[in-house]
């Protein structure tokens, strides 16, 4: 017989009771049954744990050692169980959300916090879709909002599912409000009109955006001069506002633009992407995927319909 935790509890209880009969009453079992079990436990330990007498039981030298070690083990096990239960309770009331920097993360988070069962929302911002997918696969995230460009479709790892939030989101070019191209065009603009511009863009990543951007520029007859990269929208807007160049932005960046910046949709919609909500099927929050999809849709619509100033062209989803 292998010694188990329940056997250790019996040994400690018999020692504390001082008699097999009293321990049997505490356990609500018959005395003969407990006596037989105690003999099997002693056989597993390789020697008697208690000296029997007419007045009760007294631990032997082996018994004292077994009781002391059993108490220490049971305290550790009980502490472990309580700690895990507490951690599970915290995690079950929290949602871990990831997404790329210009995703409508705050809108989703605010809706999650308003959900009756959610007490905490943690946010992980990351440009790389592959990193976000790895975090979903490893259980570090419950949900993630991802970008998917044509020809660079996402490869979902095992245990990760996804659904579409926005089927096609167009890219827009941001220019200084007094830019010559902005002054003479009020609708869509052809990418070729920006062939002499310097560009500021996102850092290179694995999304496929930079490949598609360069391909679109080449199709328009020029090689783009991408002189600057920044993950900070305020830096990007400062670059554009000062007339140092132009930048591509998404509808979810719209409300971040200043009154000195105007936007134009690119003619022919040469650069567009899909927005995808992915989640871990092993997450305790996986059953909320439909609710989170609705939250993401509402947050996206909110982010893309708020006009920052009357000089900006209203953005829409293609």
mmCIF file of C-alpha atoms in Angstrom:
data_model
loop_
_atom_site.group_PDB
_atom_site.id
_atom_site.type_symbol
_atom_site.label_atom_id
_atom_site.label_comp_id
_atom_site.label_asym_id
_atom_site.label_seq_id
_atom_site.Cartn_x
_atom_site.Cartn_y
_atom_site.Cartn_z
ATOM 1 C CA UNK A 1 0.000 0.000 0.000
ATOM 2 C CA UNK A 2 1.255 3.483 -0.879
ATOM 3 C CA UNK A 3 0.958 6.112 1.831
ATOM 4 C CA UNK A 4 -1.493 8.839 0.807
ATOM 5 C CA UNK A 5 -2.503 12.184 2.315
ATOM 6 C CA UNK A 6 -5.625 10.639 3.817
ATOM 7 C CA UNK A 7 -3.408 8.141 5.670
ATOM 8 C CA UNK A 8 -1.298 10.965 7.085
ATOM 9 C CA UNK A 9 -4.456 12.656 8.333
ATOM 10 C CA UNK A 10 -5.466 9.420 10.117
ATOM 11 C CA UNK A 11 -2.055 9.152 11.808
ATOM 12 C CA UNK A 12 -2.197 12.755 13.039
ATOM 13 C CA UNK A 13 -5.807 12.406 14.180
ATOM 14 C CA UNK A 14 -5.094 9.212 16.181
ATOM 15 C CA UNK A 15 -2.132 10.926 17.847
ATOM 16 C CA UNK A 16 -4.249 13.969 18.741
ATOM 17 C CA UNK A 17 -7.178 11.836 19.948
ATOM 18 C CA UNK A 18 -4.973 9.638 22.143
ATOM 19 C CA UNK A 19 -7.078 6.596 21.388
ATOM 20 C CA UNK A 20 -8.324 4.719 18.359
ATOM 21 C CA UNK A 21 -11.875 4.695 19.723
ATOM 22 C CA UNK A 22 -12.002 8.470 20.136
ATOM 23 C CA UNK A 23 -10.442 9.002 16.663
ATOM 24 C CA UNK A 24 -13.052 6.624 15.182
ATOM 25 C CA UNK A 25 -15.844 8.684 16.703
ATOM 26 C CA UNK A 26 -14.339 11.896 15.268
ATOM 27 C CA UNK A 27 -14.090 10.263 11.847
ATOM 28 C CA UNK A 28 -17.571 8.712 12.249
ATOM 29 C CA UNK A 29 -16.340 5.217 11.429
ATOM 30 C CA UNK A 30 -16.334 2.019 13.505
ATOM 31 C CA UNK A 31 -13.401 1.353 15.799
ATOM 32 C CA UNK A 32 -12.608 -2.072 14.219
ATOM 33 C CA UNK A 33 -12.529 -0.438 10.767
ATOM 34 C CA UNK A 34 -10.111 2.286 11.908
ATOM 35 C CA UNK A 35 -7.964 -0.272 13.752
ATOM 36 C CA UNK A 36 -7.639 -2.344 10.576
ATOM 37 C CA UNK A 37 -6.778 0.760 8.540
ATOM 38 C CA UNK A 38 -4.163 1.859 11.078
ATOM 39 C CA UNK A 39 -2.497 -1.569 10.892
ATOM 40 C CA UNK A 40 -2.271 -1.269 7.091
ATOM 41 C CA UNK A 41 -0.746 2.223 7.466
ATOM 42 C CA UNK A 42 1.815 0.928 9.961
ATOM 43 C CA UNK A 43 2.701 -1.888 7.562
ATOM 44 C CA UNK A 44 3.309 0.698 4.834
ATOM 45 C CA UNK A 45 5.594 2.662 7.195
ATOM 46 C CA UNK A 46 7.454 -0.539 8.128
ATOM 47 C CA UNK A 47 6.825 -0.511 11.856
ATOM 48 C CA UNK A 48 4.395 0.282 14.659
ATOM 49 C CA UNK A 49 3.489 3.937 15.006
ATOM 50 C CA UNK A 50 1.613 3.602 18.296
ATOM 51 C CA UNK A 51 1.910 1.588 21.483
ATOM 52 C CA UNK A 52 -1.499 0.332 22.551
ATOM 53 C CA UNK A 53 -2.656 0.189 26.150
ATOM 54 C CA UNK A 54 -5.978 -0.087 27.966
ATOM 55 C CA UNK A 55 -6.014 3.708 28.392
ATOM 56 C CA UNK A 56 -5.255 4.603 24.776
ATOM 57 C CA UNK A 57 -2.313 4.889 22.362
ATOM 58 C CA UNK A 58 1.113 6.540 22.613
ATOM 59 C CA UNK A 59 3.333 7.261 19.585
ATOM 60 C CA UNK A 60 6.488 5.172 19.285
ATOM 61 C CA UNK A 61 9.783 6.779 18.225
ATOM 62 C CA UNK A 62 8.859 6.015 14.616
ATOM 63 C CA UNK A 63 5.349 7.258 15.320
ATOM 64 C CA UNK A 64 6.577 10.580 16.739
ATOM 65 C CA UNK A 65 8.693 11.154 13.632
ATOM 66 C CA UNK A 66 5.797 10.173 11.326
ATOM 67 C CA UNK A 67 3.329 12.416 13.161
ATOM 68 C CA UNK A 68 5.687 15.427 13.090
ATOM 69 C CA UNK A 69 6.438 15.014 9.373
ATOM 70 C CA UNK A 70 2.785 14.328 8.560
ATOM 71 C CA UNK A 71 1.717 17.533 10.315
ATOM 72 C CA UNK A 72 4.289 19.576 8.349
ATOM 73 C CA UNK A 73 3.231 18.008 5.035
ATOM 74 C CA UNK A 74 -0.472 18.553 5.711
ATOM 75 C CA UNK A 75 0.109 22.213 6.659
ATOM 76 C CA UNK A 76 1.968 22.746 3.365
ATOM 77 C CA UNK A 77 -0.746 20.971 1.376
ATOM 78 C CA UNK A 78 -3.518 22.965 3.035
ATOM 79 C CA UNK A 79 -1.596 26.198 2.422
ATOM 80 C CA UNK A 80 -1.078 25.253 -1.218
ATOM 81 C CA UNK A 81 -4.756 24.456 -1.662
ATOM 82 C CA UNK A 82 -5.839 27.751 -0.082
ATOM 83 C CA UNK A 83 -3.359 29.743 -2.188
ATOM 84 C CA UNK A 84 -4.433 28.097 -5.434
ATOM 85 C CA UNK A 85 -8.093 28.660 -4.581
ATOM 86 C CA UNK A 86 -7.406 32.340 -3.895
ATOM 87 C CA UNK A 87 -5.454 32.727 -7.133
ATOM 88 C CA UNK A 88 -8.204 30.979 -9.082
ATOM 89 C CA UNK A 89 -10.802 33.275 -7.564
ATOM 90 C CA UNK A 90 -8.789 36.350 -8.610
ATOM 91 C CA UNK A 91 -8.127 35.030 -12.107
ATOM 92 C CA UNK A 92 -11.743 34.034 -12.619
ATOM 93 C CA UNK A 93 -12.837 37.606 -11.976
ATOM 94 C CA UNK A 94 -10.153 39.104 -14.245
ATOM 95 C CA UNK A 95 -9.813 39.304 -18.026
ATOM 96 C CA UNK A 96 -6.444 39.548 -19.785
ATOM 97 C CA UNK A 97 -6.792 41.449 -23.052
ATOM 98 C CA UNK A 98 -4.142 41.997 -25.719
ATOM 99 C CA UNK A 99 -3.989 43.981 -28.938
ATOM 100 C CA UNK A 100 -1.961 46.197 -31.248
ATOM 101 C CA UNK A 101 -1.315 49.825 -30.167
ATOM 102 C CA UNK A 102 -4.018 51.574 -32.216
ATOM 103 C CA UNK A 103 -6.724 49.012 -31.458
ATOM 104 C CA UNK A 104 -9.749 50.323 -29.490
ATOM 105 C CA UNK A 105 -8.459 48.664 -26.332
ATOM 106 C CA UNK A 106 -9.779 51.215 -23.847
ATOM 107 C CA UNK A 107 -13.306 50.924 -25.251
ATOM 108 C CA UNK A 108 -13.269 47.146 -24.885
ATOM 109 C CA UNK A 109 -11.749 47.362 -21.406
ATOM 110 C CA UNK A 110 -14.373 49.830 -20.188
ATOM 111 C CA UNK A 111 -17.139 47.540 -21.392
ATOM 112 C CA UNK A 112 -15.521 44.533 -19.735
ATOM 113 C CA UNK A 113 -15.269 46.426 -16.444
ATOM 114 C CA UNK A 114 -18.973 47.233 -16.693
ATOM 115 C CA UNK A 115 -19.719 43.513 -16.965
ATOM 116 C CA UNK A 116 -21.116 42.261 -13.686
ATOM 117 C CA UNK A 117 -18.700 39.340 -13.299
ATOM 118 C CA UNK A 118 -15.490 41.201 -14.191
ATOM 119 C CA UNK A 119 -13.526 42.880 -11.410
ATOM 120 C CA UNK A 120 -10.238 43.512 -13.209
ATOM 121 C CA UNK A 121 -8.982 43.960 -16.796
ATOM 122 C CA UNK A 122 -5.298 43.776 -17.642
ATOM 123 C CA UNK A 123 -4.090 45.004 -21.045
ATOM 124 C CA UNK A 124 -1.080 43.852 -23.069
ATOM 125 C CA UNK A 125 -0.134 46.116 -26.016
ATOM 126 C CA UNK A 126 1.987 44.466 -28.710
ATOM 127 C CA UNK A 127 2.609 45.160 -32.416
ATOM 128 C CA UNK A 128 3.370 41.546 -33.328
ATOM 129 C CA UNK A 129 0.367 39.341 -34.033
ATOM 130 C CA UNK A 130 2.505 36.209 -33.674
ATOM 131 C CA UNK A 131 3.537 37.271 -30.157
ATOM 132 C CA UNK A 132 -0.097 37.890 -29.201
ATOM 133 C CA UNK A 133 -1.065 34.472 -30.576
ATOM 134 C CA UNK A 134 1.734 32.852 -28.573
ATOM 135 C CA UNK A 135 0.440 34.563 -25.443
ATOM 136 C CA UNK A 136 -3.048 33.214 -26.143
ATOM 137 C CA UNK A 137 -1.650 29.716 -26.697
ATOM 138 C CA UNK A 138 0.373 29.811 -23.474
ATOM 139 C CA UNK A 139 -2.586 31.084 -21.436
ATOM 140 C CA UNK A 140 -1.091 34.515 -20.681
ATOM 141 C CA UNK A 141 -4.013 36.187 -22.481
ATOM 142 C CA UNK A 142 -7.723 35.418 -22.628
ATOM 143 C CA UNK A 143 -8.542 37.571 -25.685
ATOM 144 C CA UNK A 144 -6.595 39.533 -28.286
ATOM 145 C CA UNK A 145 -7.547 41.949 -31.066
ATOM 146 C CA UNK A 146 -5.377 41.245 -34.115
ATOM 147 C CA UNK A 147 -4.713 42.692 -37.581
ATOM 148 C CA UNK A 148 -4.832 40.489 -40.679
ATOM 149 C CA UNK A 149 -3.606 41.761 -44.053
ATOM 150 C CA UNK A 150 -4.355 40.096 -47.428
ATOM 151 C CA UNK A 151 -1.751 37.456 -48.204
ATOM 152 C CA UNK A 152 -0.585 37.408 -44.591
ATOM 153 C CA UNK A 153 -3.425 35.487 -43.001
ATOM 154 C CA UNK A 154 -3.089 34.569 -39.347
ATOM 155 C CA UNK A 155 -2.084 31.042 -38.420
ATOM 156 C CA UNK A 156 -3.987 30.136 -35.295
ATOM 157 C CA UNK A 157 -2.176 27.777 -32.921
ATOM 158 C CA UNK A 158 -3.924 24.854 -31.265
ATOM 159 C CA UNK A 159 -6.332 25.973 -28.576
ATOM 160 C CA UNK A 160 -6.977 29.378 -30.163
ATOM 161 C CA UNK A 161 -10.134 30.369 -32.044
ATOM 162 C CA UNK A 162 -10.997 33.633 -33.802
ATOM 163 C CA UNK A 163 -13.821 35.564 -35.414
ATOM 164 C CA UNK A 164 -14.000 38.702 -37.544
ATOM 165 C CA UNK A 165 -14.730 42.062 -35.923
ATOM 166 C CA UNK A 166 -14.281 44.220 -39.056
ATOM 167 C CA UNK A 167 -14.151 42.609 -42.487
ATOM 168 C CA UNK A 168 -12.186 45.389 -44.205
ATOM 169 C CA UNK A 169 -10.617 48.472 -42.657
ATOM 170 C CA UNK A 170 -9.083 50.990 -45.076
ATOM 171 C CA UNK A 171 -5.844 52.873 -44.556
ATOM 172 C CA UNK A 172 -5.925 56.670 -44.714
ATOM 173 C CA UNK A 173 -3.133 59.130 -45.250
ATOM 174 C CA UNK A 174 -2.651 61.878 -42.662
ATOM 175 C CA UNK A 175 -1.337 65.220 -43.930
ATOM 176 C CA UNK A 176 -0.826 68.670 -42.452
ATOM 177 C CA UNK A 177 -4.028 70.688 -42.889
ATOM 178 C CA UNK A 178 -2.162 73.208 -45.057
ATOM 179 C CA UNK A 179 -0.441 70.578 -47.191
ATOM 180 C CA UNK A 180 -0.770 71.429 -50.936
ATOM 181 C CA UNK A 181 -2.325 68.054 -51.731
ATOM 182 C CA UNK A 182 -4.822 68.483 -48.895
ATOM 183 C CA UNK A 183 -5.792 71.960 -50.101
ATOM 184 C CA UNK A 184 -6.555 70.922 -53.662
ATOM 185 C CA UNK A 185 -8.286 67.594 -52.936
ATOM 186 C CA UNK A 186 -11.338 67.029 -50.795
ATOM 187 C CA UNK A 187 -12.124 63.384 -51.475
ATOM 188 C CA UNK A 188 -9.921 60.421 -52.160
ATOM 189 C CA UNK A 189 -6.352 61.028 -53.270
ATOM 190 C CA UNK A 190 -4.141 58.960 -55.512
ATOM 191 C CA UNK A 191 -1.056 57.539 -53.848
ATOM 192 C CA UNK A 192 1.062 58.805 -56.735
ATOM 193 C CA UNK A 193 0.476 62.404 -55.561
ATOM 194 C CA UNK A 194 2.613 61.584 -52.522
ATOM 195 C CA UNK A 195 5.625 60.222 -54.402
ATOM 196 C CA UNK A 196 7.932 63.023 -53.213
ATOM 197 C CA UNK A 197 6.935 62.792 -49.564
ATOM 198 C CA UNK A 198 8.837 61.466 -46.606
ATOM 199 C CA UNK A 199 6.855 58.958 -44.560
ATOM 200 C CA UNK A 200 6.726 58.132 -40.888
ATOM 201 C CA UNK A 201 5.351 54.737 -40.054
ATOM 202 C CA UNK A 202 5.055 51.866 -37.636
ATOM 203 C CA UNK A 203 8.180 49.862 -36.806
ATOM 204 C CA UNK A 204 8.651 46.846 -39.115
ATOM 205 C CA UNK A 205 6.737 43.806 -37.892
ATOM 206 C CA UNK A 206 5.350 40.471 -39.046
ATOM 207 C CA UNK A 207 1.897 41.716 -40.089
ATOM 208 C CA UNK A 208 2.648 42.181 -43.788
ATOM 209 C CA UNK A 209 1.707 45.869 -43.714
ATOM 210 C CA UNK A 210 5.132 47.131 -44.790
ATOM 211 C CA UNK A 211 5.296 44.691 -47.693
ATOM 212 C CA UNK A 212 1.865 45.768 -48.925
ATOM 213 C CA UNK A 213 2.658 49.469 -48.448
ATOM 214 C CA UNK A 214 5.807 49.269 -50.544
ATOM 215 C CA UNK A 215 4.006 47.207 -53.182
ATOM 216 C CA UNK A 216 1.215 49.831 -53.380
ATOM 217 C CA UNK A 217 3.775 52.629 -53.753
ATOM 218 C CA UNK A 218 5.629 50.737 -56.476
ATOM 219 C CA UNK A 219 2.326 50.172 -58.298
ATOM 220 C CA UNK A 220 1.820 53.951 -58.076
ATOM 221 C CA UNK A 221 5.220 54.496 -59.715
ATOM 222 C CA UNK A 222 7.605 55.298 -56.857
ATOM 223 C CA UNK A 223 9.700 53.928 -54.022
ATOM 224 C CA UNK A 224 8.538 55.314 -50.651
ATOM 225 C CA UNK A 225 11.046 57.127 -48.451
ATOM 226 C CA UNK A 226 10.258 55.861 -44.980
ATOM 227 C CA UNK A 227 12.666 57.966 -42.963
ATOM 228 C CA UNK A 228 11.126 57.612 -39.511
ATOM 229 C CA UNK A 229 9.378 55.005 -37.377
ATOM 230 C CA UNK A 230 7.422 55.526 -34.173
ATOM 231 C CA UNK A 231 4.994 53.632 -31.968
ATOM 232 C CA UNK A 232 3.838 56.900 -30.386
ATOM 233 C CA UNK A 233 0.884 58.531 -32.134
ATOM 234 C CA UNK A 234 1.760 61.933 -30.693
ATOM 235 C CA UNK A 235 5.232 61.718 -32.256
ATOM 236 C CA UNK A 236 3.729 60.696 -35.567
ATOM 237 C CA UNK A 237 1.252 63.561 -35.485
ATOM 238 C CA UNK A 238 3.979 66.025 -34.553
ATOM 239 C CA UNK A 239 5.933 64.924 -37.606
ATOM 240 C CA UNK A 240 2.895 65.368 -39.868
ATOM 241 C CA UNK A 241 1.742 68.664 -38.326
ATOM 242 C CA UNK A 242 5.173 70.252 -38.770
ATOM 243 C CA UNK A 243 5.070 69.474 -42.485
ATOM 244 C CA UNK A 244 7.990 67.050 -42.380
ATOM 245 C CA UNK A 245 6.043 64.318 -44.113
ATOM 246 C CA UNK A 246 2.920 62.180 -44.170
ATOM 247 C CA UNK A 247 1.747 58.980 -42.500
ATOM 248 C CA UNK A 248 -0.743 56.190 -42.980
ATOM 249 C CA UNK A 249 -3.309 55.901 -40.206
ATOM 250 C CA UNK A 250 -6.258 53.669 -39.434
ATOM 251 C CA UNK A 251 -9.819 54.662 -38.524
ATOM 252 C CA UNK A 252 -9.071 53.708 -34.921
ATOM 253 C CA UNK A 253 -6.369 56.410 -34.844
ATOM 254 C CA UNK A 254 -8.833 59.044 -35.984
ATOM 255 C CA UNK A 255 -9.767 60.619 -32.665
ATOM 256 C CA UNK A 256 -6.063 60.930 -31.805
ATOM 257 C CA UNK A 257 -5.431 63.415 -34.621
ATOM 258 C CA UNK A 258 -5.097 67.131 -33.959
ATOM 259 C CA UNK A 259 -6.913 70.020 -35.661
ATOM 260 C CA UNK A 260 -3.743 70.711 -37.669
ATOM 261 C CA UNK A 261 -4.011 67.342 -39.408
ATOM 262 C CA UNK A 262 -6.405 66.241 -42.114
ATOM 263 C CA UNK A 263 -6.997 62.785 -43.546
ATOM 264 C CA UNK A 264 -7.777 61.417 -46.993
ATOM 265 C CA UNK A 265 -8.729 57.961 -48.101
ATOM 266 C CA UNK A 266 -6.455 56.438 -50.725
ATOM 267 C CA UNK A 267 -8.086 55.957 -54.126
ATOM 268 C CA UNK A 268 -8.618 52.315 -55.020
ATOM 269 C CA UNK A 269 -8.256 51.232 -51.406
ATOM 270 C CA UNK A 270 -4.783 49.736 -52.034
ATOM 271 C CA UNK A 271 -4.069 48.977 -48.385
ATOM 272 C CA UNK A 272 -6.661 47.450 -46.097
ATOM 273 C CA UNK A 273 -6.865 44.900 -43.309
ATOM 274 C CA UNK A 274 -9.249 42.733 -41.344
ATOM 275 C CA UNK A 275 -9.666 43.053 -37.583
ATOM 276 C CA UNK A 276 -9.969 39.751 -35.748
ATOM 277 C CA UNK A 277 -10.862 38.821 -32.183
ATOM 278 C CA UNK A 278 -9.013 35.713 -31.012
ATOM 279 C CA UNK A 279 -9.297 33.864 -27.714
ATOM 280 C CA UNK A 280 -7.876 30.904 -25.848
ATOM 281 C CA UNK A 281 -10.302 27.990 -25.742
ATOM 282 C CA UNK A 282 -8.684 26.914 -22.455
ATOM 283 C CA UNK A 283 -9.406 30.275 -20.826
ATOM 284 C CA UNK A 284 -12.081 30.287 -18.105
ATOM 285 C CA UNK A 285 -13.475 33.286 -20.011
ATOM 286 C CA UNK A 286 -13.758 31.513 -23.374
ATOM 287 C CA UNK A 287 -17.537 31.292 -23.001
ATOM 288 C CA UNK A 288 -17.618 35.112 -23.084
ATOM 289 C CA UNK A 289 -16.327 35.253 -26.680
ATOM 290 C CA UNK A 290 -19.675 36.386 -28.119
ATOM 291 C CA UNK A 291 -20.003 39.102 -25.505
ATOM 292 C CA UNK A 292 -16.434 40.298 -26.067
ATOM 293 C CA UNK A 293 -17.033 40.306 -29.844
ATOM 294 C CA UNK A 294 -20.007 42.613 -29.294
ATOM 295 C CA UNK A 295 -17.905 44.818 -27.018
ATOM 296 C CA UNK A 296 -15.118 44.989 -29.615
ATOM 297 C CA UNK A 297 -17.596 45.887 -32.362
ATOM 298 C CA UNK A 298 -19.147 48.661 -30.270
ATOM 299 C CA UNK A 299 -15.730 49.984 -29.195
ATOM 300 C CA UNK A 300 -14.566 50.052 -32.812
ATOM 301 C CA UNK A 301 -17.652 51.907 -33.995
ATOM 302 C CA UNK A 302 -17.225 54.389 -31.154
ATOM 303 C CA UNK A 303 -13.574 54.976 -32.022
ATOM 304 C CA UNK A 304 -14.232 55.495 -35.725
ATOM 305 C CA UNK A 305 -17.253 57.802 -35.529
ATOM 306 C CA UNK A 306 -15.970 60.428 -33.076
ATOM 307 C CA UNK A 307 -14.908 63.461 -35.068
ATOM 308 C CA UNK A 308 -12.014 65.329 -33.550
ATOM 309 C CA UNK A 309 -12.568 68.526 -35.544
ATOM 310 C CA UNK A 310 -14.597 69.757 -38.533
ATOM 311 C CA UNK A 311 -11.549 69.925 -40.826
ATOM 312 C CA UNK A 312 -11.069 66.194 -40.810
ATOM 313 C CA UNK A 313 -12.777 63.924 -43.253
ATOM 314 C CA UNK A 314 -15.050 61.446 -41.538
ATOM 315 C CA UNK A 315 -13.557 57.970 -41.731
ATOM 316 C CA UNK A 316 -15.569 54.882 -42.443
ATOM 317 C CA UNK A 317 -15.107 51.171 -42.849
ATOM 318 C CA UNK A 318 -14.761 49.945 -46.400
#
